[in-house]
Amino acid sequence: MAFSLNKIMLIGNLGKDSETRFTTAENFSVTNFTLATTYSFKNKTGEWTNETTWHNIVAFNLSDYLKENLKKGKKVYVEGRLVKRDYTDKDNVKRYVTEVRAERIIPLDSNADAIKETDIESSNQEPDISDSTGADDLPF
């Protein structure tokens, strides 16, 4: 049997305040934000160089506390899975997006110590968006 794993763990700072929208059909909240992670290494001349990577994060049904406190510059831990999707923009051009679908978000700033990790994890449930035809059922 073949195994696979799609898990990503990031610690970084928010690049801007999070944005929350609600779906029209089920009224789920969808929160988006960008997270910057930095990798430091020595270049050819022996000087330290920082390389920043920006990650697009998507989270479903976050608590109001998290939605209000995911602000620019805040340090957070994000755990989830990598998802690729495509869409057609308003100019009828097909676009491809890679994003992190968050399953756990933990604030790391000192003022967030009071919140419990289990509260964050249980409030972040991804909605079931599969079709009802059963086409996505796996044979195992």
PDB file of C-alpha atoms in Angstrom:
ATOM      1  CA  MET A   1       0.000   0.000   0.000  1.00  0.00           C
ATOM      2  CA  ALA A   2       1.306   3.434  -0.909  1.00  0.00           C
ATOM      3  CA  PHE A   3       1.347   6.162   1.686  1.00  0.00           C
ATOM      4  CA  SER A   4       1.262   9.882   1.147  1.00  0.00           C
ATOM      5  CA  LEU A   5       1.571  12.903   3.376  1.00  0.00           C
ATOM      6  CA  ASN A   6       0.613  16.505   2.799  1.00  0.00           C
ATOM      7  CA  LYS A   7       1.536  18.458   5.932  1.00  0.00           C
ATOM      8  CA  ILE A   8       3.015  21.913   6.300  1.00  0.00           C
ATOM      9  CA  MET A   9       4.075  23.712   9.492  1.00  0.00           C
ATOM     10  CA  LEU A  10       5.031  27.379   9.410  1.00  0.00           C
ATOM     11  CA  ILE A  11       6.048  30.012  11.931  1.00  0.00           C
ATOM     12  CA  GLY A  12       6.086  33.532  10.604  1.00  0.00           C
ATOM     13  CA  ASN A  13       4.646  37.023  10.629  1.00  0.00           C
ATOM     14  CA  LEU A  14       1.467  38.228   8.966  1.00  0.00           C
ATOM     15  CA  GLY A  15       2.112  40.516   6.008  1.00  0.00           C
ATOM     16  CA  LYS A  16      -1.236  42.294   6.321  1.00  0.00           C
ATOM     17  CA  ASP A  17      -4.439  42.106   8.344  1.00  0.00           C
ATOM     18  CA  SER A  18      -6.541  39.005   7.663  1.00  0.00           C
ATOM     19  CA  GLU A  19      -9.669  39.308   5.528  1.00  0.00           C
ATOM     20  CA  THR A  20     -12.799  37.292   6.281  1.00  0.00           C
ATOM     21  CA  ARG A  21     -15.638  36.607   3.882  1.00  0.00           C
ATOM     22  CA  PHE A  22     -18.703  34.413   4.139  1.00  0.00           C
ATOM     23  CA  THR A  23     -19.900  31.863   1.594  1.00  0.00           C
ATOM     24  CA  THR A  24     -23.356  32.475   0.181  1.00  0.00           C
ATOM     25  CA  ALA A  25     -24.726  28.939   0.327  1.00  0.00           C
ATOM     26  CA  GLU A  26     -23.692  27.617   3.751  1.00  0.00           C
ATOM     27  CA  ASN A  27     -22.581  30.879   5.399  1.00  0.00           C
ATOM     28  CA  PHE A  28     -19.118  29.511   6.285  1.00  0.00           C
ATOM     29  CA  SER A  29     -16.448  32.054   7.109  1.00  0.00           C
ATOM     30  CA  VAL A  30     -13.309  31.980   4.960  1.00  0.00           C
ATOM     31  CA  THR A  31     -10.318  33.894   6.310  1.00  0.00           C
ATOM     32  CA  ASN A  32      -7.321  34.717   4.111  1.00  0.00           C
ATOM     33  CA  PHE A  33      -3.950  36.164   5.073  1.00  0.00           C
ATOM     34  CA  THR A  34      -0.330  36.099   3.969  1.00  0.00           C
ATOM     35  CA  LEU A  35       2.462  34.775   6.144  1.00  0.00           C
ATOM     36  CA  ALA A  36       6.165  35.575   5.727  1.00  0.00           C
ATOM     37  CA  THR A  37       8.818  33.043   6.689  1.00  0.00           C
ATOM     38  CA  THR A  38      12.518  33.846   6.568  1.00  0.00           C
ATOM     39  CA  TYR A  39      15.443  31.532   5.827  1.00  0.00           C
ATOM     40  CA  SER A  40      18.956  32.719   6.713  1.00  0.00           C
ATOM     41  CA  PHE A  41      22.104  31.408   5.038  1.00  0.00           C
ATOM     42  CA  LYS A  42      25.679  32.422   4.282  1.00  0.00           C
ATOM     43  CA  ASN A  43      26.244  33.537   0.706  1.00  0.00           C
ATOM     44  CA  LYS A  44      29.417  32.973  -1.363  1.00  0.00           C
ATOM     45  CA  THR A  45      31.182  35.891   0.301  1.00  0.00           C
ATOM     46  CA  GLY A  46      30.436  34.508   3.781  1.00  0.00           C
ATOM     47  CA  GLU A  47      27.848  37.154   4.677  1.00  0.00           C
ATOM     48  CA  TRP A  48      24.511  36.226   6.163  1.00  0.00           C
ATOM     49  CA  THR A  49      21.596  36.642   3.750  1.00  0.00           C
ATOM     50  CA  ASN A  50      17.877  36.468   4.496  1.00  0.00           C
ATOM     51  CA  GLU A  51      15.447  34.963   2.018  1.00  0.00           C
ATOM     52  CA  THR A  52      11.752  35.648   2.673  1.00  0.00           C
ATOM     53  CA  THR A  53       8.986  33.397   1.332  1.00  0.00           C
ATOM     54  CA  TRP A  54       5.361  34.529   1.283  1.00  0.00           C
ATOM     55  CA  HIS A  55       2.606  31.963   1.867  1.00  0.00           C
ATOM     56  CA  ASN A  56      -1.104  32.401   1.124  1.00  0.00           C
ATOM     57  CA  ILE A  57      -3.110  30.987   4.044  1.00  0.00           C
ATOM     58  CA  VAL A  58      -6.813  30.017   3.935  1.00  0.00           C
ATOM     59  CA  ALA A  59      -8.727  29.062   7.087  1.00  0.00           C
ATOM     60  CA  PHE A  60     -12.384  28.124   7.546  1.00  0.00           C
ATOM     61  CA  ASN A  61     -14.663  29.067  10.457  1.00  0.00           C
ATOM     62  CA  LEU A  62     -12.089  30.697  12.729  1.00  0.00           C
ATOM     63  CA  SER A  63     -13.136  31.962  16.119  1.00  0.00           C
ATOM     64  CA  ASP A  64     -13.991  35.647  16.378  1.00  0.00           C
ATOM     65  CA  TYR A  65     -10.967  36.072  18.636  1.00  0.00           C
ATOM     66  CA  LEU A  66      -8.599  34.856  15.936  1.00  0.00           C
ATOM     67  CA  LYS A  67     -10.303  36.797  13.153  1.00  0.00           C
ATOM     68  CA  GLU A  68      -9.875  40.002  15.156  1.00  0.00           C
ATOM     69  CA  ASN A  69      -6.266  39.314  16.200  1.00  0.00           C
ATOM     70  CA  LEU A  70      -4.695  38.168  12.935  1.00  0.00           C
ATOM     71  CA  LYS A  71      -3.115  41.561  12.271  1.00  0.00           C
ATOM     72  CA  LYS A  72      -0.107  42.702  10.283  1.00  0.00           C
ATOM     73  CA  GLY A  73       3.189  41.868  11.990  1.00  0.00           C
ATOM     74  CA  LYS A  74       1.761  39.302  14.447  1.00  0.00           C
ATOM     75  CA  LYS A  75       3.728  36.067  14.809  1.00  0.00           C
ATOM     76  CA  VAL A  76       1.703  32.845  14.396  1.00  0.00           C
ATOM     77  CA  TYR A  77       2.163  29.113  13.989  1.00  0.00           C
ATOM     78  CA  VAL A  78       0.147  27.646  11.095  1.00  0.00           C
ATOM     79  CA  GLU A  79      -0.286  23.938  10.503  1.00  0.00           C
ATOM     80  CA  GLY A  80      -2.165  22.563   7.539  1.00  0.00           C
ATOM     81  CA  ARG A  81      -1.832  21.133   4.060  1.00  0.00           C
ATOM     82  CA  LEU A  82      -0.711  22.452   0.704  1.00  0.00           C
ATOM     83  CA  VAL A  83      -3.507  22.903  -1.862  1.00  0.00           C
ATOM     84  CA  LYS A  84      -3.317  23.854  -5.528  1.00  0.00           C
ATOM     85  CA  ARG A  85      -6.326  25.210  -7.373  1.00  0.00           C
ATOM     86  CA  ASP A  86      -7.130  27.132 -10.518  1.00  0.00           C
ATOM     87  CA  TYR A  87      -9.745  29.682 -11.496  1.00  0.00           C
ATOM     88  CA  THR A  88     -10.607  31.939 -14.409  1.00  0.00           C
ATOM     89  CA  ASP A  89     -10.274  35.660 -13.716  1.00  0.00           C
ATOM     90  CA  LYS A  90     -12.551  38.444 -14.967  1.00  0.00           C
ATOM     91  CA  ASP A  91     -10.415  38.770 -18.136  1.00  0.00           C
ATOM     92  CA  ASN A  92     -11.063  35.061 -18.878  1.00  0.00           C
ATOM     93  CA  VAL A  93      -7.444  34.108 -18.073  1.00  0.00           C
ATOM     94  CA  LYS A  94      -6.853  30.848 -16.217  1.00  0.00           C
ATOM     95  CA  ARG A  95      -4.894  31.457 -12.986  1.00  0.00           C
ATOM     96  CA  TYR A  96      -3.192  28.918 -10.727  1.00  0.00           C
ATOM     97  CA  VAL A  97      -2.858  29.343  -6.970  1.00  0.00           C
ATOM     98  CA  THR A  98      -0.906  27.404  -4.341  1.00  0.00           C
ATOM     99  CA  GLU A  99      -2.071  28.001  -0.784  1.00  0.00           C
ATOM    100  CA  VAL A 100      -1.934  26.534   2.702  1.00  0.00           C
ATOM    101  CA  ARG A 101      -5.273  25.246   3.962  1.00  0.00           C
ATOM    102  CA  ALA A 102      -4.892  25.893   7.701  1.00  0.00           C
ATOM    103  CA  GLU A 103      -6.006  23.230  10.157  1.00  0.00           C
ATOM    104  CA  ARG A 104      -4.442  24.804  13.261  1.00  0.00           C
ATOM    105  CA  ILE A 105      -3.441  28.389  14.014  1.00  0.00           C
ATOM    106  CA  ILE A 106      -1.673  29.331  17.241  1.00  0.00           C
ATOM    107  CA  PRO A 107      -0.862  32.976  18.055  1.00  0.00           C
ATOM    108  CA  LEU A 108       2.718  33.278  19.311  1.00  0.00           C
ATOM    109  CA  ASP A 109       2.682  36.863  20.577  1.00  0.00           C
ATOM    110  CA  SER A 110       2.806  37.225  24.362  1.00  0.00           C
ATOM    111  CA  ASN A 111      -0.696  38.733  24.628  1.00  0.00           C
ATOM    112  CA  ALA A 112      -2.197  35.555  23.132  1.00  0.00           C
ATOM    113  CA  ASP A 113      -1.041  33.197  25.893  1.00  0.00           C
ATOM    114  CA  ALA A 114      -4.518  32.989  27.417  1.00  0.00           C
ATOM    115  CA  ILE A 115      -6.172  31.230  24.474  1.00  0.00           C
ATOM    116  CA  LYS A 116      -6.183  27.441  24.438  1.00  0.00           C
ATOM    117  CA  GLU A 117      -4.842  25.524  21.451  1.00  0.00           C
ATOM    118  CA  THR A 118      -7.821  23.141  21.488  1.00  0.00           C
ATOM    119  CA  ASP A 119     -10.235  26.068  21.132  1.00  0.00           C
ATOM    120  CA  ILE A 120      -8.468  27.201  17.974  1.00  0.00           C
ATOM    121  CA  GLU A 121      -8.251  23.724  16.485  1.00  0.00           C
ATOM    122  CA  SER A 122     -11.883  22.767  17.081  1.00  0.00           C
ATOM    123  CA  SER A 123     -13.229  26.030  15.669  1.00  0.00           C
ATOM    124  CA  ASN A 124     -11.362  25.670  12.377  1.00  0.00           C
ATOM    125  CA  GLN A 125     -13.496  23.091  10.558  1.00  0.00           C
ATOM    126  CA  GLU A 126     -13.271  23.000   6.779  1.00  0.00           C
ATOM    127  CA  PRO A 127     -16.716  22.855   5.127  1.00  0.00           C
ATOM    128  CA  ASP A 128     -17.717  19.834   3.068  1.00  0.00           C
ATOM    129  CA  ILE A 129     -17.648  21.128  -0.495  1.00  0.00           C
ATOM    130  CA  SER A 130     -17.698  17.769  -2.253  1.00  0.00           C
ATOM    131  CA  ASP A 131     -20.431  17.000  -4.745  1.00  0.00           C
ATOM    132  CA  SER A 132     -23.244  14.617  -3.777  1.00  0.00           C
ATOM    133  CA  THR A 133     -22.674  12.226  -6.706  1.00  0.00           C
ATOM    134  CA  GLY A 134     -20.096  10.204  -4.791  1.00  0.00           C
ATOM    135  CA  ALA A 135     -17.548  10.687  -7.582  1.00  0.00           C
ATOM    136  CA  ASP A 136     -14.873  11.518  -5.033  1.00  0.00           C
ATOM    137  CA  ASP A 137     -15.311   8.280  -3.032  1.00  0.00           C
ATOM    138  CA  LEU A 138     -12.096   6.298  -2.839  1.00  0.00           C
ATOM    139  CA  PRO A 139     -12.155   2.491  -3.158  1.00  0.00           C
ATOM    140  CA  PHE A 140     -10.343   1.977   0.155  1.00  0.00           C
TER     141      PHE A 140
END
